[in-house]
Amino acid sequence: MTIEEKILKFVASKQVVSLEELKKEMSNINKNTLLAIIAKLKEEGLICYSNLLSPTTFVITARGLNNIERTKK
């Protein structure tokens, strides 16, 4: 399972997750690397995030859920 898939599955399992919680769960990944992966997932439309109110929160998109389903097969 790739790091991207792990992040998607974690966000999907929580429905809404804060950046701090995601960093804690993915503690084996460098913070800058994690932020780069998050940016890539956002560009691909797999997750959305809001930083209007602290803490920054992430949600998975329908496209992200579909991507998880495809990788299960």
CSV table of N, CA and C in Angstrom, one decimal:
chain,number,residue,atom,x,y,z
A,1,MET,N,0.9,-1.2,0.0
A,1,MET,CA,0.0,0.0,0.0
A,1,MET,C,0.9,1.2,0.0
A,2,THR,N,0.6,2.2,-0.9
A,2,THR,CA,1.4,3.4,-1.0
A,2,THR,C,1.1,4.4,0.2
A,3,ILE,N,1.9,5.3,0.4
A,3,ILE,CA,1.7,6.3,1.4
A,3,ILE,C,0.4,7.1,1.1
A,4,GLU,N,0.2,7.4,-0.2
A,4,GLU,CA,-1.0,8.1,-0.6
A,4,GLU,C,-2.3,7.3,-0.2
A,5,GLU,N,-2.3,6.0,-0.5
A,5,GLU,CA,-3.4,5.1,-0.1
A,5,GLU,C,-3.6,5.1,1.4
A,6,LYS,N,-2.5,5.0,2.2
A,6,LYS,CA,-2.7,5.0,3.6
A,6,LYS,C,-3.3,6.3,4.1
A,7,ILE,N,-2.9,7.5,3.5
A,7,ILE,CA,-3.5,8.7,3.9
A,7,ILE,C,-5.0,8.8,3.6
A,8,LEU,N,-5.3,8.4,2.4
A,8,LEU,CA,-6.7,8.4,1.9
A,8,LEU,C,-7.6,7.5,2.8
A,9,LYS,N,-7.1,6.3,3.2
A,9,LYS,CA,-7.8,5.4,4.0
A,9,LYS,C,-8.0,5.9,5.4
A,10,PHE,N,-7.0,6.6,5.9
A,10,PHE,CA,-7.1,7.2,7.3
A,10,PHE,C,-8.1,8.3,7.3
A,11,VAL,N,-8.0,9.2,6.3
A,11,VAL,CA,-9.0,10.3,6.2
A,11,VAL,C,-10.4,9.7,6.1
A,12,ALA,N,-10.6,8.7,5.2
A,12,ALA,CA,-11.9,8.1,5.0
A,12,ALA,C,-12.4,7.5,6.2
A,13,SER,N,-11.6,6.9,7.0
A,13,SER,CA,-12.1,6.2,8.2
A,13,SER,C,-12.5,7.2,9.3
A,14,LYS,N,-11.9,8.4,9.3
A,14,LYS,CA,-12.3,9.4,10.3
A,14,LYS,C,-13.4,10.4,9.8
A,15,GLN,N,-13.6,10.4,8.5
A,15,GLN,CA,-14.5,11.3,7.8
A,15,GLN,C,-14.0,12.8,7.8
A,16,VAL,N,-13.6,13.3,9.0
A,16,VAL,CA,-13.0,14.6,9.1
A,16,VAL,C,-11.8,14.5,10.0
A,17,VAL,N,-10.6,14.9,9.6
A,17,VAL,CA,-9.4,14.7,10.4
A,17,VAL,C,-8.6,16.0,10.4
A,18,SER,N,-8.0,16.3,11.5
A,18,SER,CA,-7.2,17.5,11.6
A,18,SER,C,-5.8,17.2,11.0
A,19,LEU,N,-5.1,18.3,10.7
A,19,LEU,CA,-3.7,18.1,10.2
A,19,LEU,C,-2.8,17.5,11.3
A,20,GLU,N,-3.0,17.9,12.5
A,20,GLU,CA,-2.3,17.4,13.7
A,20,GLU,C,-2.5,15.9,13.8
A,21,GLU,N,-3.7,15.5,13.7
A,21,GLU,CA,-4.0,14.1,13.9
A,21,GLU,C,-3.4,13.3,12.7
A,22,LEU,N,-3.5,13.8,11.5
A,22,LEU,CA,-2.9,13.2,10.4
A,22,LEU,C,-1.3,13.1,10.5
A,23,LYS,N,-0.7,14.1,11.0
A,23,LYS,CA,0.7,14.1,11.3
A,23,LYS,C,1.1,13.0,12.3
A,24,LYS,N,0.3,12.9,13.3
A,24,LYS,CA,0.5,12.0,14.4
A,24,LYS,C,0.4,10.5,13.8
A,25,GLU,N,-0.6,10.3,13.0
A,25,GLU,CA,-0.9,9.0,12.4
A,25,GLU,C,0.3,8.6,11.5
A,26,MET,N,0.7,9.6,10.7
A,26,MET,CA,1.8,9.3,9.7
A,26,MET,C,3.1,9.8,10.3
A,27,SER,N,3.4,9.6,11.5
A,27,SER,CA,4.6,10.1,12.2
A,27,SER,C,5.9,9.6,11.6
A,28,ASN,N,5.9,8.5,10.8
A,28,ASN,CA,7.1,8.0,10.2
A,28,ASN,C,7.4,8.8,8.9
A,29,ILE,N,6.6,9.8,8.5
A,29,ILE,CA,6.8,10.6,7.3
A,29,ILE,C,7.2,12.0,7.7
A,30,ASN,N,8.3,12.5,7.1
A,30,ASN,CA,8.7,13.8,7.3
A,30,ASN,C,7.6,14.8,7.1
A,31,LYS,N,7.4,15.9,7.9
A,31,LYS,CA,6.3,16.8,7.8
A,31,LYS,C,6.3,17.4,6.4
A,32,ASN,N,7.4,17.8,5.8
A,32,ASN,CA,7.4,18.5,4.5
A,32,ASN,C,7.0,17.5,3.4
A,33,THR,N,7.4,16.2,3.6
A,33,THR,CA,7.0,15.2,2.6
A,33,THR,C,5.5,15.0,2.7
A,34,LEU,N,5.0,14.9,3.9
A,34,LEU,CA,3.5,14.7,4.2
A,34,LEU,C,2.7,15.9,3.5
A,35,LEU,N,3.2,17.1,3.7
A,35,LEU,CA,2.5,18.3,3.1
A,35,LEU,C,2.5,18.2,1.6
A,36,ALA,N,3.6,17.7,1.0
A,36,ALA,CA,3.7,17.6,-0.4
A,36,ALA,C,2.7,16.5,-0.9
A,37,ILE,N,2.6,15.4,-0.2
A,37,ILE,CA,1.7,14.4,-0.6
A,37,ILE,C,0.3,14.9,-0.5
A,38,ILE,N,0.0,15.6,0.6
A,38,ILE,CA,-1.4,16.2,0.7
A,38,ILE,C,-1.7,17.1,-0.4
A,39,ALA,N,-0.7,18.0,-0.8
A,39,ALA,CA,-0.9,18.9,-1.9
A,39,ALA,C,-1.2,18.1,-3.2
A,40,LYS,N,-0.5,17.0,-3.4
A,40,LYS,CA,-0.7,16.2,-4.6
A,40,LYS,C,-2.1,15.5,-4.6
A,41,LEU,N,-2.5,15.0,-3.5
A,41,LEU,CA,-3.9,14.4,-3.3
A,41,LEU,C,-5.0,15.5,-3.6
A,42,LYS,N,-4.7,16.7,-3.1
A,42,LYS,CA,-5.7,17.8,-3.3
A,42,LYS,C,-5.7,18.1,-4.8
A,43,GLU,N,-4.6,18.2,-5.5
A,43,GLU,CA,-4.5,18.5,-6.9
A,43,GLU,C,-5.3,17.5,-7.7
A,44,GLU,N,-5.2,16.2,-7.3
A,44,GLU,CA,-5.9,15.2,-8.0
A,44,GLU,C,-7.4,15.1,-7.6
A,45,GLY,N,-7.8,15.9,-6.7
A,45,GLY,CA,-9.2,16.0,-6.3
A,45,GLY,C,-9.6,14.8,-5.4
A,46,LEU,N,-8.7,14.2,-4.7
A,46,LEU,CA,-9.0,13.1,-3.9
A,46,LEU,C,-9.3,13.5,-2.4
A,47,ILE,N,-8.8,14.6,-2.0
A,47,ILE,CA,-9.2,15.2,-0.7
A,47,ILE,C,-9.4,16.7,-0.8
A,48,CYS,N,-10.1,17.2,0.2
A,48,CYS,CA,-10.3,18.7,0.3
A,48,CYS,C,-9.8,19.0,1.7
A,49,TYR,N,-9.4,20.3,1.8
A,49,TYR,CA,-9.1,20.7,3.2
A,49,TYR,C,-9.4,22.2,3.3
A,50,SER,N,-9.7,22.5,4.6
A,50,SER,CA,-10.0,23.9,4.9
A,50,SER,C,-9.1,24.4,6.0
A,51,ASN,N,-8.5,25.5,5.8
A,51,ASN,CA,-7.7,26.1,6.9
A,51,ASN,C,-8.3,27.5,7.3
A,52,LEU,N,-9.6,27.7,7.1
A,52,LEU,CA,-10.2,28.9,7.5
A,52,LEU,C,-10.3,29.0,9.0
A,53,LEU,N,-10.6,27.9,9.6
A,53,LEU,CA,-10.6,27.9,11.1
A,53,LEU,C,-9.6,26.9,11.6
A,54,SER,N,-8.9,27.2,12.6
A,54,SER,CA,-7.9,26.2,13.2
A,54,SER,C,-8.6,25.1,13.9
A,55,PRO,N,-8.2,23.9,13.8
A,55,PRO,CA,-7.1,23.4,13.1
A,55,PRO,C,-7.5,23.1,11.6
A,56,THR,N,-6.5,23.0,10.7
A,56,THR,CA,-6.7,22.6,9.4
A,56,THR,C,-7.4,21.3,9.4
A,57,THR,N,-8.5,21.1,8.6
A,57,THR,CA,-9.2,19.8,8.6
A,57,THR,C,-9.2,19.3,7.2
A,58,PHE,N,-9.2,18.0,7.1
A,58,PHE,CA,-9.3,17.3,5.8
A,58,PHE,C,-10.5,16.4,5.7
A,59,VAL,N,-11.0,16.3,4.5
A,59,VAL,CA,-12.1,15.4,4.2
A,59,VAL,C,-11.8,14.7,2.9
A,60,ILE,N,-12.3,13.5,2.7
A,60,ILE,CA,-12.1,12.8,1.5
A,60,ILE,C,-13.2,13.1,0.5
A,61,THR,N,-12.9,13.2,-0.7
A,61,THR,CA,-14.0,13.5,-1.8
A,61,THR,C,-14.5,12.2,-2.3
A,62,ALA,N,-15.6,12.2,-3.0
A,62,ALA,CA,-16.2,11.0,-3.6
A,62,ALA,C,-15.2,10.4,-4.5
A,63,ARG,N,-14.4,11.2,-5.2
A,63,ARG,CA,-13.4,10.7,-6.1
A,63,ARG,C,-12.3,9.9,-5.3
A,64,GLY,N,-12.0,10.5,-4.1
A,64,GLY,CA,-11.1,9.8,-3.3
A,64,GLY,C,-11.6,8.4,-2.8
A,65,LEU,N,-12.9,8.4,-2.4
A,65,LEU,CA,-13.5,7.1,-2.0
A,65,LEU,C,-13.5,6.1,-3.2
A,66,ASN,N,-13.8,6.6,-4.4
A,66,ASN,CA,-13.8,5.7,-5.5
A,66,ASN,C,-12.4,5.2,-5.8
A,67,ASN,N,-11.4,6.0,-5.6
A,67,ASN,CA,-10.0,5.6,-5.8
A,67,ASN,C,-9.7,4.5,-4.8
A,68,ILE,N,-10.1,4.6,-3.6
A,68,ILE,CA,-9.9,3.5,-2.6
A,68,ILE,C,-10.5,2.2,-3.0
A,69,GLU,N,-11.8,2.3,-3.5
A,69,GLU,CA,-12.5,1.1,-3.9
A,69,GLU,C,-11.8,0.5,-5.1
A,70,ARG,N,-11.2,1.3,-6.0
A,70,ARG,CA,-10.5,0.7,-7.2
A,70,ARG,C,-9.2,0.0,-6.7
A,71,THR,N,-8.6,0.5,-5.7
A,71,THR,CA,-7.3,-0.2,-5.3
A,71,THR,C,-7.6,-1.5,-4.5
A,72,LYS,N,-8.8,-1.7,-4.0
A,72,LYS,CA,-9.2,-2.9,-3.3
A,72,LYS,C,-9.3,-4.1,-4.2
A,73,LYS,N,-9.6,-3.8,-5.5
A,73,LYS,CA,-9.8,-4.9,-6.5
A,73,LYS,C,-8.6,-5.5,-7.0
